[in-house]
Coordinates of C-alpha atoms and ligand atoms in Angstrom, one line a residue:
M8 CA 0.0 0.0 0.0
R9 CA 1.1 3.5 -0.7
I10 CA 0.6 6.1 2.1
L11 CA 0.3 9.9 1.7
I12 CA 1.2 12.0 4.7
V13 CA 0.1 15.6 4.7
G14 CA 2.4 18.1 6.3
G15 CA 6.1 18.9 6.5
G16 CA 7.2 19.2 10.1
G17 CA 8.8 17.0 12.8
R18 CA 5.5 15.2 13.5
E19 CA 5.3 14.3 9.8
H20 CA 8.9 13.1 9.8
A21 CA 8.2 10.8 12.8
L22 CA 5.0 9.5 11.0
A23 CA 6.9 9.0 7.7
R24 CA 9.6 6.9 9.5
I25 CA 7.1 4.7 11.3
V26 CA 4.8 4.0 8.3
A27 CA 7.8 3.5 6.0
A28 CA 9.0 0.8 8.4
S29 CA 5.8 -1.2 7.9
P30 CA 6.0 -4.3 5.8
L31 CA 2.5 -3.4 4.5
V32 CA 3.7 -0.1 3.0
S33 CA 5.4 -0.1 -0.4
S34 CA 6.1 3.7 -0.4
V35 CA 5.4 6.9 1.4
L36 CA 4.6 10.2 -0.2
V37 CA 4.8 13.3 2.0
A38 CA 3.3 16.7 0.9
P39 CA 5.2 18.9 1.1
G40 CA 7.7 17.1 3.4
N41 CA 11.1 18.4 4.2
P42 CA 14.8 17.5 3.4
G43 CA 15.0 15.1 6.4
I44 CA 11.9 13.3 5.3
A45 CA 13.2 13.1 1.7
A46 CA 16.3 11.2 2.9
E47 CA 14.2 8.4 4.5
P48 CA 14.0 5.0 2.8
K49 CA 10.8 4.3 0.7
T50 CA 9.8 8.0 1.0
R51 CA 9.3 10.8 -1.5
C52 CA 8.4 14.4 -0.9
V53 CA 6.0 16.0 -3.3
A54 CA 5.7 19.8 -3.6
V55 CA 2.0 20.2 -2.8
D56 CA 1.1 22.4 0.1
A57 CA -0.7 21.0 3.1
S58 CA -3.5 23.5 2.5
D59 CA -4.0 22.7 -1.2
V60 CA -6.9 20.3 -0.8
S61 CA -7.6 19.9 -4.5
G62 CA -3.9 19.4 -5.2
L63 CA -3.7 16.7 -2.5
L64 CA -6.8 15.0 -3.9
A65 CA -5.3 14.9 -7.4
L66 CA -2.0 13.5 -5.9
A67 CA -3.8 10.8 -4.0
R68 CA -5.7 9.8 -7.1
T69 CA -2.9 9.7 -9.6
E70 CA -0.5 8.0 -7.2
S71 CA -3.2 5.4 -6.1
V72 CA -2.7 6.2 -2.5
G73 CA -4.3 3.6 -0.2
L74 CA -4.3 5.7 3.0
T75 CA -3.8 9.4 3.6
I76 CA -2.8 10.6 7.1
V77 CA -3.2 14.3 7.9
G78 CA -0.6 15.9 10.2
P79 CA -1.7 19.5 10.8
E80 CA -5.0 20.9 12.0
A81 CA -5.7 23.5 9.3
P82 CA -6.5 21.1 6.4
L83 CA -8.8 19.1 8.7
V84 CA -10.7 22.2 9.8
A85 CA -10.9 23.2 6.2
G86 CA -12.5 19.9 5.2
L87 CA -9.8 17.8 3.6
V88 CA -11.3 14.6 5.0
D89 CA -14.8 15.5 3.7
A90 CA -13.3 16.0 0.2
F91 CA -11.3 12.8 0.3
E92 CA -14.2 10.7 1.6
A93 CA -16.5 12.2 -1.0
A94 CA -14.0 11.1 -3.6
G95 CA -14.0 7.6 -2.2
L96 CA -10.5 7.8 -0.8
R97 CA -9.4 6.3 2.6
V98 CA -8.2 9.1 4.9
L99 CA -7.3 9.2 8.6
G100 CA -8.6 12.3 10.3
P101 CA -11.8 14.0 11.4
R102 CA -14.2 15.6 9.0
A103 CA -14.6 19.4 9.3
A104 CA -17.6 19.2 11.6
A105 CA -15.7 17.1 14.1
A106 CA -12.4 19.1 13.6
R107 CA -14.3 22.0 15.2
L108 CA -13.2 20.5 18.6
E109 CA -9.9 22.2 17.8
G110 CA -11.2 24.9 15.4
S111 CA -13.4 26.5 17.9
K112 CA -12.7 26.6 21.6
A113 CA -16.2 27.7 22.4
F114 CA -17.5 24.6 20.5
A115 CA -15.1 22.4 22.5
K116 CA -16.5 23.8 25.7
E117 CA -20.0 23.2 24.6
V118 CA -19.2 19.5 23.8
M119 CA -17.4 19.1 27.1
A120 CA -20.3 20.5 29.0
A121 CA -22.8 18.2 27.3
A122 CA -20.4 15.2 27.8
G123 CA -19.7 16.0 31.5
V124 CA -15.9 16.4 30.8
P125 CA -14.0 18.2 33.6
T126 CA -12.6 21.5 32.3
A127 CA -11.9 25.0 33.5
R128 CA -14.9 27.3 33.8
A129 CA -15.1 29.7 30.8
E130 CA -17.2 32.5 29.4
V131 CA -17.5 33.4 25.8
H132 CA -17.7 37.1 24.9
T133 CA -18.4 38.7 21.6
T134 CA -17.6 42.3 22.4
L135 CA -14.7 44.0 24.2
D136 CA -16.9 45.9 26.5
A137 CA -18.7 42.8 27.7
A138 CA -15.4 41.0 28.2
L139 CA -13.9 43.9 30.2
A140 CA -17.0 44.0 32.4
A141 CA -16.7 40.3 33.0
L142 CA -13.0 40.7 33.8
S143 CA -13.8 43.4 36.5
R144 CA -15.9 40.8 38.3
W145 CA -13.3 38.0 37.8
P146 CA -12.7 36.3 41.2
T147 CA -8.9 35.8 40.9
P148 CA -6.0 38.0 39.6
E149 CA -5.0 35.3 37.1
V150 CA -7.2 34.7 34.1
V151 CA -6.7 33.0 30.8
V152 CA -7.7 34.8 27.6
K153 CA -8.3 32.7 24.5
V154 CA -9.5 33.6 21.0
D155 CA -12.1 31.2 19.6
G156 CA -10.5 30.1 16.3
L157 CA -7.3 28.4 15.1
A158 CA -4.6 30.9 16.0
A159 CA -1.4 28.8 15.3
G160 CA -0.5 28.7 19.0
K161 CA -0.7 32.5 19.4
G162 CA -4.3 32.6 20.6
V163 CA -3.9 32.0 24.3
V164 CA -2.6 34.5 26.9
V165 CA -2.2 33.3 30.5
A166 CA -2.5 36.7 32.3
E167 CA -1.1 37.1 35.8
N168 CA -3.3 40.1 36.6
H169 CA -6.3 42.0 35.3
A170 CA -4.2 44.6 33.6
Q171 CA -2.4 42.0 31.5
A172 CA -5.8 40.3 30.8
A173 CA -7.3 43.6 29.7
S174 CA -4.5 44.2 27.3
A175 CA -4.9 40.7 25.9
L176 CA -8.6 41.3 25.4
R177 CA -7.8 44.5 23.4
D178 CA -5.3 42.5 21.3
A179 CA -7.8 39.7 20.9
F180 CA -10.7 41.9 19.7
G181 CA -8.3 44.0 17.7
G182 CA -7.4 40.8 15.7
R183 CA -3.8 40.8 17.0
L184 CA -4.1 37.3 18.5
G185 CA -5.0 35.5 15.3
V186 CA -8.3 34.7 13.6
G187 CA -11.4 34.1 15.7
G188 CA -10.9 37.4 17.6
D189 CA -14.6 38.1 17.3
R190 CA -15.3 35.5 20.0
V191 CA -13.0 35.5 23.0
L192 CA -13.0 33.2 26.0
L193 CA -12.2 34.2 29.6
E194 CA -11.2 31.0 31.4
T195 CA -10.2 30.1 35.0
W196 CA -6.5 29.8 35.5
L197 CA -5.5 26.3 36.6
A198 CA -2.3 25.2 38.3
G199 CA -0.6 21.9 37.9
D200 CA 1.3 19.7 35.5
E201 CA 0.3 19.7 31.8
V202 CA 0.1 16.4 30.0
S203 CA -0.9 15.3 26.5
V204 CA -3.1 12.3 26.0
I205 CA -3.7 11.2 22.4
A206 CA -6.2 8.6 21.3
L207 CA -6.6 7.0 17.9
C208 CA -10.4 6.9 17.4
D209 CA -12.7 5.2 14.9
G210 CA -15.8 7.2 15.8
E211 CA -16.7 4.9 18.7
R212 CA -13.6 3.1 20.0
A213 CA -10.3 4.6 21.1
L214 CA -6.7 3.3 21.6
L215 CA -4.6 5.5 23.8
F216 CA -0.9 6.3 23.3
P217 CA 1.3 6.6 26.4
P218 CA 0.9 10.1 27.9
A219 CA 3.5 12.6 26.9
Q220 CA 4.6 15.9 28.5
D221 CA 5.4 18.9 26.3
H222 CA 7.5 21.9 27.4
K223 CA 5.6 24.9 26.0
R224 CA 7.7 27.8 27.2
I225 CA 10.9 28.8 25.4
G226 CA 13.0 29.1 28.5
E227 CA 14.4 26.6 31.0
G228 CA 12.3 26.2 34.2
D229 CA 9.2 26.9 32.1
T230 CA 9.8 30.6 31.7
G231 CA 9.3 33.0 28.8
P232 CA 6.8 33.1 26.0
N233 CA 4.7 30.1 24.8
T234 CA 6.0 28.1 21.8
G235 CA 4.7 25.2 19.7
G236 CA 6.7 22.9 22.1
M237 CA 10.4 22.8 23.0
G238 CA 10.6 19.1 23.9
T239 CA 8.6 16.1 25.1
Y240 CA 9.0 12.8 26.8
A241 CA 6.9 9.8 27.3
P242 CA 5.5 8.0 29.1
A243 CA 4.9 10.9 31.5
P244 CA 4.6 9.6 35.1
V245 CA 2.2 12.4 36.0
L246 CA -0.5 10.0 34.7
D247 CA -0.1 6.3 35.7
A248 CA -2.1 3.5 34.0
T249 CA -5.1 4.0 36.4
D250 CA -5.2 7.7 35.7
L251 CA -4.9 7.1 31.9
E252 CA -7.9 4.7 32.2
R253 CA -9.8 7.5 34.0
V254 CA -9.0 9.9 31.2
R255 CA -10.4 7.4 28.7
Q256 CA -13.6 7.0 30.8
R257 CA -14.1 10.7 31.7
V258 CA -12.8 12.4 28.6
I259 CA -12.2 10.4 25.5
E260 CA -15.2 8.1 25.5
P261 CA -17.8 10.7 26.6
V262 CA -16.5 13.1 23.8
L263 CA -16.7 10.3 21.2
A264 CA -20.3 9.5 22.4
E265 CA -21.3 13.2 22.3
M266 CA -19.9 13.6 18.8
R267 CA -21.8 10.5 17.6
R268 CA -25.0 11.8 19.2
R269 CA -24.5 15.1 17.2
G270 CA -24.2 13.1 14.0
T271 CA -20.5 14.1 13.6
P272 CA -18.5 11.1 14.8
F273 CA -14.8 11.7 15.5
R274 CA -12.3 9.6 13.6
G275 CA -8.6 10.2 13.7
F276 CA -6.3 11.4 16.5
L277 CA -8.1 13.1 19.4
F278 CA -5.6 15.0 21.5
A279 CA -6.6 16.1 25.0
G280 CA -4.3 18.7 26.6
L281 CA -4.8 18.2 30.3
M282 CA -3.9 20.0 33.5
V283 CA -3.3 17.6 36.4
G284 CA -3.8 19.4 39.7
P285 CA -4.2 18.5 43.3
N286 CA -7.8 17.4 42.8
G287 CA -7.5 15.5 39.5
F288 CA -7.4 16.6 35.9
D289 CA -9.1 19.1 33.7
V290 CA -9.1 19.4 29.9
L291 CA -7.4 22.7 28.7
E292 CA -8.0 22.1 25.0
F293 CA -8.6 19.5 22.3
N294 CA -6.5 19.1 19.2
V295 CA -7.7 16.9 16.4
R296 CA -4.4 15.5 15.3
L297 CA -1.2 14.1 16.7
G298 CA 0.9 16.6 18.7
D299 CA 4.2 18.1 17.6
P300 CA 6.6 17.2 19.3
E301 CA 4.4 14.6 21.1
A302 CA 4.2 12.3 18.0
Q303 CA 8.0 12.2 17.9
V304 CA 8.1 10.4 21.3
M305 CA 4.8 8.5 21.2
L306 CA 5.3 6.8 17.8
G307 CA 8.7 5.5 18.6
L308 CA 7.4 3.7 21.7
L309 CA 4.9 1.5 19.9
A310 CA 5.4 -2.3 20.3
E311 CA 3.9 -3.1 16.9
D312 CA 3.4 -1.7 13.4
P313 CA 0.6 0.8 13.8
V314 CA -0.4 0.8 10.1
P315 CA -3.2 -1.8 10.5
A316 CA -4.7 0.3 13.3
F317 CA -4.4 3.5 11.2
V318 CA -6.2 1.8 8.3
A319 CA -8.9 0.3 10.7
A320 CA -9.5 3.7 12.3
A321 CA -9.9 5.3 8.9
E322 CA -12.4 2.6 8.0
G323 CA -14.3 3.1 11.3
D324 CA -13.7 -0.2 13.1
L325 CA -10.7 -0.6 15.5
T326 CA -12.1 -3.8 17.0
G327 CA -9.3 -6.2 17.6
H328 CA -6.5 -3.7 17.2
T329 CA -4.0 -2.5 19.8
L330 CA -1.6 0.4 20.1
D331 CA 0.5 -0.8 23.0
A332 CA 3.8 0.7 24.0
R333 CA 6.9 -1.5 24.5
P334 CA 7.0 -2.0 28.2
G335 CA 10.0 -0.5 30.0
E336 CA 11.0 1.8 27.2
H337 CA 11.2 5.6 27.4
A338 CA 11.5 8.3 24.7
A339 CA 12.5 12.0 24.7
C340 CA 12.6 14.7 22.1
V341 CA 14.7 17.9 22.4
V342 CA 13.8 20.7 20.0
L343 CA 16.4 22.9 18.4
A344 CA 14.8 26.2 17.6
A345 CA 15.9 29.1 15.4
A346 CA 17.3 32.4 16.5
G347 CA 14.4 34.8 17.3
Y348 CA 11.9 32.0 18.0
P349 CA 9.0 32.3 18.9
E350 CA 8.5 36.0 18.1
A351 CA 10.4 36.3 14.8
P352 CA 12.3 33.2 13.8
R353 CA 15.3 33.8 11.5
R354 CA 15.5 31.7 8.4
G355 CA 18.4 30.7 6.2
D356 CA 21.1 29.9 8.8
P357 CA 23.3 27.0 7.6
I358 CA 23.0 23.8 9.6
E359 CA 25.8 21.4 10.5
L360 CA 24.9 17.8 11.3
P361 CA 27.0 15.0 12.7
S362 CA 28.0 12.3 10.2
G363 CA 26.7 9.4 12.3
L364 CA 24.2 8.9 15.1
P365 CA 23.9 6.3 17.9
P366 CA 21.2 3.7 17.1
A367 CA 18.9 5.0 19.8
V368 CA 18.8 8.5 18.4
A369 CA 17.2 10.2 15.4
V370 CA 17.3 13.8 14.3
L371 CA 13.9 14.7 12.9
H372 CA 13.6 17.7 10.6
A373 CA 10.9 20.3 11.3
G374 CA 11.9 23.7 9.8
T375 CA 14.7 23.0 7.3
R376 CA 15.2 23.4 3.5
R377 CA 17.9 22.7 1.0
A378 CA 19.6 25.6 -0.7
P379 CA 20.1 25.2 -4.5
D380 CA 23.8 24.5 -3.7
G381 CA 22.7 21.5 -1.5
R382 CA 23.4 23.2 1.9
L383 CA 20.9 22.5 4.7
L384 CA 19.4 25.7 6.0
T385 CA 17.0 26.7 8.9
D386 CA 13.5 27.4 7.6
G387 CA 11.2 27.8 10.5
G388 CA 10.8 28.4 14.2
R389 CA 11.4 24.8 15.3
V390 CA 14.2 23.5 13.1
L391 CA 15.1 20.0 14.3
G392 CA 14.0 17.6 17.0
I393 CA 16.5 15.2 18.5
T394 CA 14.7 12.0 19.6
G395 CA 16.2 9.5 21.9
R396 CA 15.1 6.2 23.4
G397 CA 16.3 4.2 26.3
P398 CA 15.4 1.8 29.1
T399 CA 15.0 4.7 31.5
L400 CA 13.9 8.3 31.0
E401 CA 17.3 9.4 32.1
A402 CA 18.9 7.3 29.4
A403 CA 16.5 8.6 26.7
V404 CA 17.1 12.3 27.7
A405 CA 20.9 11.7 27.9
A406 CA 20.9 10.2 24.5
C407 CA 19.4 13.4 23.0
Y408 CA 21.8 15.7 24.8
E409 CA 24.8 13.7 23.9
V410 CA 24.3 14.4 20.2
A411 CA 23.1 18.0 20.6
P412 CA 26.6 19.6 20.6
G413 CA 27.3 18.1 17.1
I414 CA 24.2 19.9 15.6
R415 CA 25.1 23.5 15.0
F416 CA 23.5 26.6 13.5
E417 CA 23.8 30.3 14.3
G418 CA 21.5 31.4 17.2
R419 CA 20.4 27.8 18.0
Q420 CA 18.0 27.7 21.0
M421 CA 17.7 24.5 23.1
R422 CA 16.2 23.9 26.5
R423 CA 18.6 21.8 28.6
D424 CA 15.9 20.7 31.1
I425 CA 13.6 18.5 29.0
A426 CA 11.8 16.1 31.4
H427 CA 12.8 18.1 34.5
R428 CA 9.4 17.6 36.1
A429 CA 9.8 13.8 36.0
L430 CA 13.6 13.7 36.6
H431 CA 14.0 15.9 39.6
A432 CA 12.9 14.4 42.9
G433 CA 10.3 16.6 44.6
G434 CA 9.2 18.0 41.3
D435 CA 5.7 18.6 40.3
T436 CA 4.9 15.0 39.5
T437 CA 4.7 14.0 43.1
R438 CA 1.3 12.5 43.6
R439 CA -1.3 14.8 45.0
R440 CA -4.4 12.8 44.7
Ligands
LIG27 P1 -4.2 25.8 24.7 O1 -3.9 26.2 23.3 O2 -5.6 26.0 25.1 O3 -3.5 24.5 25.1 O4 -3.3 26.9 25.5 C1 -1.9 27.0 25.4 C2 -1.3 26.9 26.7 O5 -1.8 27.9 27.6 C3 -1.5 25.6 27.4 O6 -0.6 24.6 26.9 C4 -1.3 26.0 28.8 O7 0.1 26.0 29.1 C5 -1.8 27.4 28.9 N1 -3.2 27.3 29.4 C6 -4.3 27.2 28.6 N2 -5.4 27.3 29.4 C7 -5.0 27.4 30.6 C8 -5.7 27.4 31.9 N3 -7.0 27.4 32.0 N4 -4.9 27.6 33.0 C9 -3.6 27.6 32.9 N5 -2.9 27.5 31.8 C10 -3.6 27.4 30.6
LIG28 N1 2.7 20.2 21.2 C1 1.4 20.7 21.3 C2 0.7 20.6 20.0 O1 1.0 19.9 19.1 O2 -0.3 21.3 19.9

């Protein structure tokens, strides 16, 4: 079978590697891909943009693609899956109506309320005046401001006080926090540990990946501005097997049931971003895709070829499939970001890579391109992700940091504390329930 992967970042590089390794897969096309993906065996990059639905449809038809897997959210929200299914093509991802779980935070809140999913209290406002009035009555100094639509990671401001929140509200309604600024949420600030739980769903059933923890802030010790994610590790001990089962029962299954009840069943990867606090967990957000850089650690931990389960989920029946992780194995991913990230990432810096890598390590490309002269250049905020595996979390993390000095580009930014919450005794993962 030939597989088409839509996207061109680190998540898609991880996906391409895992599906290319499947004996069921003859070749992998990635649109648009990147230079790291192009160097993988059995894999070819095609210059079709991830947002070009008709171009992707034409590609899938002419290349007789047996399964298309969609990486990023924007094409899902734009209806790529609807278009592929209408053309009779097998595709893994939610239709537009179900992708609203990520496309609209207000919709996600509505679904969570109907499904009884624990989540932070939120109000939706459509005018600046109403939002400012609500803010003046807000019971705590901290408040979270979120624009309703897809905002490419820029739509959330965690305000420490009302002055910051008011300024965020002005930015939101002024369109400076991304699209969707005509509907803005004020949300209760929650403390705790964040964790990402991702489930492969067929509309009814779900298979859960081991939980991963992302590091959203640019700076060590979780300081500075939010990013797309500076590193991950899995399994994250903040959720043990019992907790994960509770997430299935209290979050994933009720949401799948509610989406079915609405006539918009959810197929594909359902990603719950959770805050784990002293009294349990709350959902912060849903994404309708694999996480980036969560995928980089989750996929490498799987005990078996996931392609049969991907096909089964796309066909709507996961019965009999599993997605188990290899017991006793750990994975970490350390992101190398460009100078100026996240505000204004610089592009075009030459990248130096080591000639060989230890077997437990892979360097996945995210924001890179080849210059006409063949040199590898930075081409985005998150440039590369070093992924490492090992029998302990310490070993997986150490494997990443061992190769990091050999990967050089001007202004390279890297957090040296990936997995700090799990590695440091007395950290925030101590059990509080
Ligand atoms: P989201 O896109 O909703 O995940 O928000 C981006 C980031 O903002 C999250 O990963 C959290 O770090 C933070 N965040 C979002 N909502 C809250 C909340 N209610 N309380 C505290 N932090 C939050
Ligand atoms: N790493 C978080 C995300 O993919 O949204």
